[in-house]
Tab-separated table of C-alpha atoms in Angstrom:
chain	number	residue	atom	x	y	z
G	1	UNK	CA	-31.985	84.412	75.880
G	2	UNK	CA	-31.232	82.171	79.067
G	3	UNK	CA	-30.829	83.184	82.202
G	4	UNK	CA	-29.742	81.768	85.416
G	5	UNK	CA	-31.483	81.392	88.321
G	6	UNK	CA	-29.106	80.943	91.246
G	7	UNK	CA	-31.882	79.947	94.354
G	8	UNK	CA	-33.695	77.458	91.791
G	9	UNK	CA	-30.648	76.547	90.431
G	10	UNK	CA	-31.944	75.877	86.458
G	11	UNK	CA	-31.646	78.106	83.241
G	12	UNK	CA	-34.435	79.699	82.175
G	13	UNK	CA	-35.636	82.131	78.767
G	14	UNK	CA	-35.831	85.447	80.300
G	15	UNK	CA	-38.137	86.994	77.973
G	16	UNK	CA	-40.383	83.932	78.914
G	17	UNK	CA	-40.633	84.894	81.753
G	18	UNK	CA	-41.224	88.570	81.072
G	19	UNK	CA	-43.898	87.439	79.563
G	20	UNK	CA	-45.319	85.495	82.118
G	21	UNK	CA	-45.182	88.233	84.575
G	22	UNK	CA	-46.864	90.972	82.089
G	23	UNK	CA	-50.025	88.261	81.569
G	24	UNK	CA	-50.858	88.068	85.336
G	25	UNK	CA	-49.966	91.503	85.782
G	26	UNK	CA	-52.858	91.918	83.605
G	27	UNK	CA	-55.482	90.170	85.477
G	28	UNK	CA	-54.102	91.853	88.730
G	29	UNK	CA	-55.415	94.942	87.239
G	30	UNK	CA	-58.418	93.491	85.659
G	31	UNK	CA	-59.755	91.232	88.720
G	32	UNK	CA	-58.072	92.624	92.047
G	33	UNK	CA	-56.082	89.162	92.521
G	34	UNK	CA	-52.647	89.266	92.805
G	35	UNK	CA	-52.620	86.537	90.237
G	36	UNK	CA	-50.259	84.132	92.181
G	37	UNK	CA	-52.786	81.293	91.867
G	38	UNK	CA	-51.954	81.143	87.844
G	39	UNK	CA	-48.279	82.452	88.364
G	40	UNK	CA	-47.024	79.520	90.643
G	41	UNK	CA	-48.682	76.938	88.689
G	42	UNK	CA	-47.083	78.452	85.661
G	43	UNK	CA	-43.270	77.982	87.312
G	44	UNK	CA	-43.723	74.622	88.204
G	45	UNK	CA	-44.994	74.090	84.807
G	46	UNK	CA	-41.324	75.414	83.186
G	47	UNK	CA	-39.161	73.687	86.018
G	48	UNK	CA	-38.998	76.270	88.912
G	49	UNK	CA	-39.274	74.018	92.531
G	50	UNK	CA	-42.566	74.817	94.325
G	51	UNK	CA	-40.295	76.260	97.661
G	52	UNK	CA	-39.039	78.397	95.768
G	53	UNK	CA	-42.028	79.540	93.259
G	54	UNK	CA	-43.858	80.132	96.457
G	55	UNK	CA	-41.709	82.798	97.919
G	56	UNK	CA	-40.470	84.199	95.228
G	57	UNK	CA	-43.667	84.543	93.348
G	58	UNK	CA	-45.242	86.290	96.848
G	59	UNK	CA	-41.990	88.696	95.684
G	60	UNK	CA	-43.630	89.549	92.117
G	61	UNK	CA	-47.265	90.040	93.748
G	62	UNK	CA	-46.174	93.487	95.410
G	63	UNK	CA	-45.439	95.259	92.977
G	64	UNK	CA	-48.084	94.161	90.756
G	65	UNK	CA	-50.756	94.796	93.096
G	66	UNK	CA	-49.160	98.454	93.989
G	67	UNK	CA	-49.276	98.800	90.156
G	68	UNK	CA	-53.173	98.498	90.018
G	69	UNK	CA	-53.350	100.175	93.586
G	70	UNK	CA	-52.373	103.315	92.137
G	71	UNK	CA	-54.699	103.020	89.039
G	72	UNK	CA	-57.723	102.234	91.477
G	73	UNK	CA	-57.160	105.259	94.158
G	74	UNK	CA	-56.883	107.128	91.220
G	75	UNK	CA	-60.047	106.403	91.049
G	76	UNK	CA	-61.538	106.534	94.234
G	77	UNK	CA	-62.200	102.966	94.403
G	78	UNK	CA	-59.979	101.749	97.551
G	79	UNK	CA	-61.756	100.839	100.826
G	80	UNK	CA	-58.808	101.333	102.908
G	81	UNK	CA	-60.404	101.487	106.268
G	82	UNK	CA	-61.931	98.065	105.124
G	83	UNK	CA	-58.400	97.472	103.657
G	84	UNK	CA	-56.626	98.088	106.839
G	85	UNK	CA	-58.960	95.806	108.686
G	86	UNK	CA	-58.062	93.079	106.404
G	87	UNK	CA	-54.899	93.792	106.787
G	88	UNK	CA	-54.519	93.231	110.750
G	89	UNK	CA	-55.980	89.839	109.981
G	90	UNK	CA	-53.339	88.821	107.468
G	91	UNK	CA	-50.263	89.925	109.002
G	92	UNK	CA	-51.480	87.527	111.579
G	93	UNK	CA	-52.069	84.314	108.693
G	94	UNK	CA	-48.502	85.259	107.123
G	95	UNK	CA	-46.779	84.726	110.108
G	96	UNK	CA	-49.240	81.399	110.923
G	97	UNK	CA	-48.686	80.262	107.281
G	98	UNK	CA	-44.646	80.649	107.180
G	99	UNK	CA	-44.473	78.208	110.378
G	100	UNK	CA	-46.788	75.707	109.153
G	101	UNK	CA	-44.735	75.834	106.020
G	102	UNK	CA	-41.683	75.586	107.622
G	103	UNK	CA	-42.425	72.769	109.522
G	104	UNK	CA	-43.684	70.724	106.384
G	105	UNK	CA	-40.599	71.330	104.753
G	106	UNK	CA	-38.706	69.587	107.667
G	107	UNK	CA	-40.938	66.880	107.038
G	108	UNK	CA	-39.942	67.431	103.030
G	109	UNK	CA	-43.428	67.373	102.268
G	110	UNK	CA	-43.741	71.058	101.674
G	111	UNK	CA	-44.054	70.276	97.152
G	112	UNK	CA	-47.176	67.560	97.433
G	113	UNK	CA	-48.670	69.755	99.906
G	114	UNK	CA	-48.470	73.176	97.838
G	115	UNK	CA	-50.080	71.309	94.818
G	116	UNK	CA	-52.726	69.423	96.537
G	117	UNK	CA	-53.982	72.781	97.990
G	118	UNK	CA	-53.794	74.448	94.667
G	119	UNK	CA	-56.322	71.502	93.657
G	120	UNK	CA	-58.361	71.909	96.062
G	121	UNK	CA	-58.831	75.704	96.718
G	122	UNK	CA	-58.788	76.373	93.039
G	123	UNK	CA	-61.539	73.542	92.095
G	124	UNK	CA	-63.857	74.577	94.729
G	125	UNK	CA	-63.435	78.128	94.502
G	126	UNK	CA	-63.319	78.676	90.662
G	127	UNK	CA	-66.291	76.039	90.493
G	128	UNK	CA	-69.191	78.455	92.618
G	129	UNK	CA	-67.879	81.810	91.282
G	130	UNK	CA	-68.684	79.526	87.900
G	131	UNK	CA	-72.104	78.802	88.596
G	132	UNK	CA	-73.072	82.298	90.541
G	133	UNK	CA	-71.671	84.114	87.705
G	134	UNK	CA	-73.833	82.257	85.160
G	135	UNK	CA	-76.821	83.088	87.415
G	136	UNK	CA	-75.732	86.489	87.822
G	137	UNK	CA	-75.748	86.959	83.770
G	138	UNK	CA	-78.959	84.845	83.144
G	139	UNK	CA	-80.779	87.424	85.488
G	140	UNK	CA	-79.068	90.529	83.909
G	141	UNK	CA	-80.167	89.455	80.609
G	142	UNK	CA	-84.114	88.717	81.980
G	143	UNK	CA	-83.945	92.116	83.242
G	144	UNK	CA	-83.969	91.403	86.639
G	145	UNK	CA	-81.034	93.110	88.545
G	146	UNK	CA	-79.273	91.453	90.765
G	147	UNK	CA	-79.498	92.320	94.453
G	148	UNK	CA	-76.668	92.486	96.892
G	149	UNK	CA	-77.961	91.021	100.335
G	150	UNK	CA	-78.444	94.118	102.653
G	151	UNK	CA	-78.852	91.727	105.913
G	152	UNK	CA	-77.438	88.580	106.927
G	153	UNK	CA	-76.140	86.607	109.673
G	154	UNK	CA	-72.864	89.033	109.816
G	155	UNK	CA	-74.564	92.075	110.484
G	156	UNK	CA	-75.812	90.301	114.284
G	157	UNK	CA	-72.102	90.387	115.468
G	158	UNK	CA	-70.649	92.790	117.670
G	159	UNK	CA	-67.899	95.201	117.418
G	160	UNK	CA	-69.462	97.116	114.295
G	161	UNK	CA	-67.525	99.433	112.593
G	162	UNK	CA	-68.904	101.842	109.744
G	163	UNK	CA	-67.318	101.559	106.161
G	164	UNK	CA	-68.238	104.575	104.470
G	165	UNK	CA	-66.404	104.001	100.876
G	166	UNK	CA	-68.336	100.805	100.660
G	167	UNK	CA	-71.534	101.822	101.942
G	168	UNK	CA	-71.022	99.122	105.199
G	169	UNK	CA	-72.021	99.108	108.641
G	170	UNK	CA	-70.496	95.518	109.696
G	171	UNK	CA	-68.649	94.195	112.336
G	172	UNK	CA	-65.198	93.758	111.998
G	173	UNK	CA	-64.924	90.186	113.001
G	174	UNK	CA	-65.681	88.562	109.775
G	175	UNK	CA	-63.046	90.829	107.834
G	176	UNK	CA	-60.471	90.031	110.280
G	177	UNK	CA	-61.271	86.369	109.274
G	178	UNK	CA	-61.229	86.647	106.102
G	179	UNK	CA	-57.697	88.206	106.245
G	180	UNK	CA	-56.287	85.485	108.094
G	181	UNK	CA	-57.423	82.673	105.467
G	182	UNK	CA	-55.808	84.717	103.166
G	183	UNK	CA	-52.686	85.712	105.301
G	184	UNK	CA	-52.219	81.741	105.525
G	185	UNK	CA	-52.715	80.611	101.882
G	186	UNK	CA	-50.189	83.489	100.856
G	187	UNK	CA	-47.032	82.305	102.987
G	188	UNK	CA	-47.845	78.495	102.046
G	189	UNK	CA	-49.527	78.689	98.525
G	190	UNK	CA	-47.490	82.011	97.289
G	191	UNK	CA	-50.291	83.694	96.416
G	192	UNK	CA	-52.107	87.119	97.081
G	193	UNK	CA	-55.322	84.987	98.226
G	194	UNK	CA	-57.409	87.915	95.852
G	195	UNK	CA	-58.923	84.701	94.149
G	196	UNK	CA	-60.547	83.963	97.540
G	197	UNK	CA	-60.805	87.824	98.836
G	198	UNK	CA	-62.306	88.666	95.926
G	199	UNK	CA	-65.556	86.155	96.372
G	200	UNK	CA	-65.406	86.585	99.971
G	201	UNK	CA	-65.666	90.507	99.865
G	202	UNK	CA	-68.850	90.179	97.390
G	203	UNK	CA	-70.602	87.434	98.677
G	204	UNK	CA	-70.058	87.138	102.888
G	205	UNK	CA	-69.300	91.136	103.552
G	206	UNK	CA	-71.784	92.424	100.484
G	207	UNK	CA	-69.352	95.116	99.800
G	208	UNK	CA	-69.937	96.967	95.924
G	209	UNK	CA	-67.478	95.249	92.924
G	210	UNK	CA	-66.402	98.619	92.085
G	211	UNK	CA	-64.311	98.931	95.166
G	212	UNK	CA	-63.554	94.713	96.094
G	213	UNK	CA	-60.970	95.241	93.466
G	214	UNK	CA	-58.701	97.920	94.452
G	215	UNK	CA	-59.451	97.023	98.604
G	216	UNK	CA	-58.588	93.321	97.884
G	217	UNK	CA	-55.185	94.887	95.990
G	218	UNK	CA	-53.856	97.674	98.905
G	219	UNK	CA	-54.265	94.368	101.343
G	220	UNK	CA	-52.560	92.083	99.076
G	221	UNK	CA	-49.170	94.171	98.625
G	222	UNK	CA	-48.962	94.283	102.713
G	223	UNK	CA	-49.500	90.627	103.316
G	224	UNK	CA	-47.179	89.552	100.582
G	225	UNK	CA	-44.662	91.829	100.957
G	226	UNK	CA	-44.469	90.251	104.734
G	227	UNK	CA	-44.533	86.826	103.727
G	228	UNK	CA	-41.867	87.338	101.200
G	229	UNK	CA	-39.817	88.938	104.119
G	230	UNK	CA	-40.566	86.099	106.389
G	231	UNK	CA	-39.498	83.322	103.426
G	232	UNK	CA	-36.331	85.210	102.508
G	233	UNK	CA	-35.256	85.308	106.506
G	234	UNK	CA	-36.149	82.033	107.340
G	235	UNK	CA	-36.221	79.843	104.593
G	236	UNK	CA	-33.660	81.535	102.018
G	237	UNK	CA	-36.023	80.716	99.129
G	238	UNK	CA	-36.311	84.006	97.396
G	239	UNK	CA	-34.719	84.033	94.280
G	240	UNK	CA	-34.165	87.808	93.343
G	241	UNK	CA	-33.630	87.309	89.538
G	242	UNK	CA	-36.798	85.602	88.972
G	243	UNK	CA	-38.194	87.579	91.041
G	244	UNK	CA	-36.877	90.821	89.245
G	245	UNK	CA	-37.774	89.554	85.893
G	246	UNK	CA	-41.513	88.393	86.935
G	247	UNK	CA	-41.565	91.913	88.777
G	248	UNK	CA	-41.126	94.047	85.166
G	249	UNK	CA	-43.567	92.687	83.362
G	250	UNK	CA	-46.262	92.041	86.746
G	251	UNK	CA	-46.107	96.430	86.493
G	252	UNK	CA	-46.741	97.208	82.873
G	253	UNK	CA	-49.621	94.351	82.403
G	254	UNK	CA	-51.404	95.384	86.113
G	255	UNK	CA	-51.717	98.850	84.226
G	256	UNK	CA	-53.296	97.447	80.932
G	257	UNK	CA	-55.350	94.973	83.348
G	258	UNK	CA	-56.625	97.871	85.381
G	259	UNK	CA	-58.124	99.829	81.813
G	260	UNK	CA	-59.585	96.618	80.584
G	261	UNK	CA	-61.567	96.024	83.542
G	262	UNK	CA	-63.161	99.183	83.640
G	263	UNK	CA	-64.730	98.609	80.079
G	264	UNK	CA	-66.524	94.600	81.213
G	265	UNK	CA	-69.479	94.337	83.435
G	266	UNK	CA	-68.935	92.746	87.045
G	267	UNK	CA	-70.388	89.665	86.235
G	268	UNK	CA	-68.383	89.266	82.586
G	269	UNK	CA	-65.371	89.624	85.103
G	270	UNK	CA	-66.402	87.047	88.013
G	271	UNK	CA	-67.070	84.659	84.934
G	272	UNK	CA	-63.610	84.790	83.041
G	273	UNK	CA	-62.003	84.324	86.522
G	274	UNK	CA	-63.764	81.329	87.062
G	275	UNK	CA	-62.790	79.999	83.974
G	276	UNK	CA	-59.042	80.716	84.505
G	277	UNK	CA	-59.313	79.394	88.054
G	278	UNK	CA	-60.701	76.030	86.687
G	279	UNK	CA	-58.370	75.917	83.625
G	280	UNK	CA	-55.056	75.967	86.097
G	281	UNK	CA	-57.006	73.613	88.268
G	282	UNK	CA	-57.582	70.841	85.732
G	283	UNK	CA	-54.118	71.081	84.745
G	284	UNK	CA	-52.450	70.826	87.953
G	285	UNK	CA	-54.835	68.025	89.000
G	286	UNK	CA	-53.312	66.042	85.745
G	287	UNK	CA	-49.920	66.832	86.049
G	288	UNK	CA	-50.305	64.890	90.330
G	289	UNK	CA	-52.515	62.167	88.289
G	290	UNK	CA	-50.531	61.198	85.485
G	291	UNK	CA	-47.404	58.844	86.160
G	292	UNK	CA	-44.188	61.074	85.087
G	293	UNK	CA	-41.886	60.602	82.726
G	294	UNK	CA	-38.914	60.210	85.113
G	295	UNK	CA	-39.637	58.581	88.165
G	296	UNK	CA	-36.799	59.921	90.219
G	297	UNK	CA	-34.877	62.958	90.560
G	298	UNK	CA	-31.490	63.609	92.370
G	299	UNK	CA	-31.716	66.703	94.354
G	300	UNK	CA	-29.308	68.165	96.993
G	301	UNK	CA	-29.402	67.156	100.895
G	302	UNK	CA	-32.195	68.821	102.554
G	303	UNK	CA	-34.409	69.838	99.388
G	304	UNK	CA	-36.587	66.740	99.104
């Protein structure tokens, strides 16, 4: 059944792209990413233009991170005074991230730019979880436990702040930072930046897996739902019927994701991340290396 998308102007199988929504809705709930990083790849891949996968993919990330929200404070396993931190700092990257992108779409190098940083981030990022969750599993299986690092560097800084869900007495600095990055890569890569929170929360803040998930989630559907704001005013790149259909099946797979994830160990989790992370990676990477089949395109006046 085709469907017509009037912002990104093609036709498009709308039960694809139910589809499409449902599988990252499912490793929202499983990972505590808003799955963005495999969602925007995956409409360039069927023709959507990157402007416009961007916003309207940050669109689709609400509501399936409030999806697994709900399943994790159900729980009990939402940080959200660590969660609000995060927060301040990524209200602040949105708005950062929205001008920068602006101004490279003046420029009409906005496309190259979104896929270069998808290279990047995702190569880097998917290639140390990689490694530290194959260490991770080689020392759970020699019966050593793995230790999370009670002091570091972080805990010197000032304005300390106590974090009582996760067990935390930190300063707030490095959370605020860690927001911003994240505030940033969401308004230029369309993403919820959980595929960088996630690591980031773990590794440089030492907070427990069992709550990174559902904290990285309640920040995600604040930042997002700003940047998609702050795309639709200013850029008019939010197409609402993709956006719709991604939406449907982003809730019913975040609620499937959220169940699975409870049943697989941290590190069986951090692992399979990796490997999607490095799967989308290689893929993009081709698609910028090999020469096209079409070397031009006619597009309107202004969309480069």
């Amino acid at each position: 059944m085709q469907i017509y998308l009037p912002i990104a102007e093609i036709s498009v199988n709308a039960f694809l792209l139910l589809g499409l929504g449902g599988i990252v809705g499912v490793l929202s709930g499983m990972f505590g990413v808003g799955g963005g990083f495999l969602m925007t790849p995956l409409l360039f891949f069927i023709g959507i233009p990157p402007a416009v996968a961007v916003a309207t993919e940050a669109n689709q990330i609400v509501a399936s991170s409030f999806s697994g929200v709900l399943a994790h404070l159900r729980r009990k396993t939402v940080d959200l005074k660590m969660g609000t931190v995060l927060l301040v700092g990524g209200l602040i990257g949105a708005g950062l991230g929205v001008w920068v992108f602006n101004y490279l779409k003046s420029l009409g190098q906005v496309d190259l730019l979104v896929k270069l940083c998808y290279v990047v981030f995702l190569g880097v990022i998917g290639s140390l979880m990689f490694v530290e969750s194959l260490n991770a599993i080689r020392k759970t299986r020699s019966g050593a436990a793995p230790k999370r690092k009670k002091h570091n560097w972080i805990h010197g800084l000032p304005f300390k702040m106590r974090f009582r869900t996760s067990g935390l007495y930190i300063s707030v600095i490095p959370p605020v930072i860690v927001g911003i990055a994240v505030g940033i890569l969401a308004a230029i890569m369309g993403v919820g930046g959980g595929f960088i929170m996630v690591p980031a929360m773990i590794y440089l803040l030492g907070m427990p897996t069992k709550v990174v998930v559902g904290t990285s989630l309640f920040q995600i559907i604040f930042v997002t739902g700003f940047t998609t704001l702050l795309h639709a005013t200013t850029n008019y790149t939010v197409d609402m019927v993709l956006a719709v259909l991604l939406l449907i099946g982003g809730v019913v797979g975040a609620q499937i994701g959220t169940v699975i994830g409870a049943k697989l160990k941290a590190e069986q989790l951090r692992i399979l991340l990796a490997i999607m992370v490095l799967a989308v990676c290689g893929k993009l990477a081709l698609d910028l290396l090999i020469q096209p089949s079409e070397l031009f395109t006619i597009g309107t006046a202004g969309g480069h």
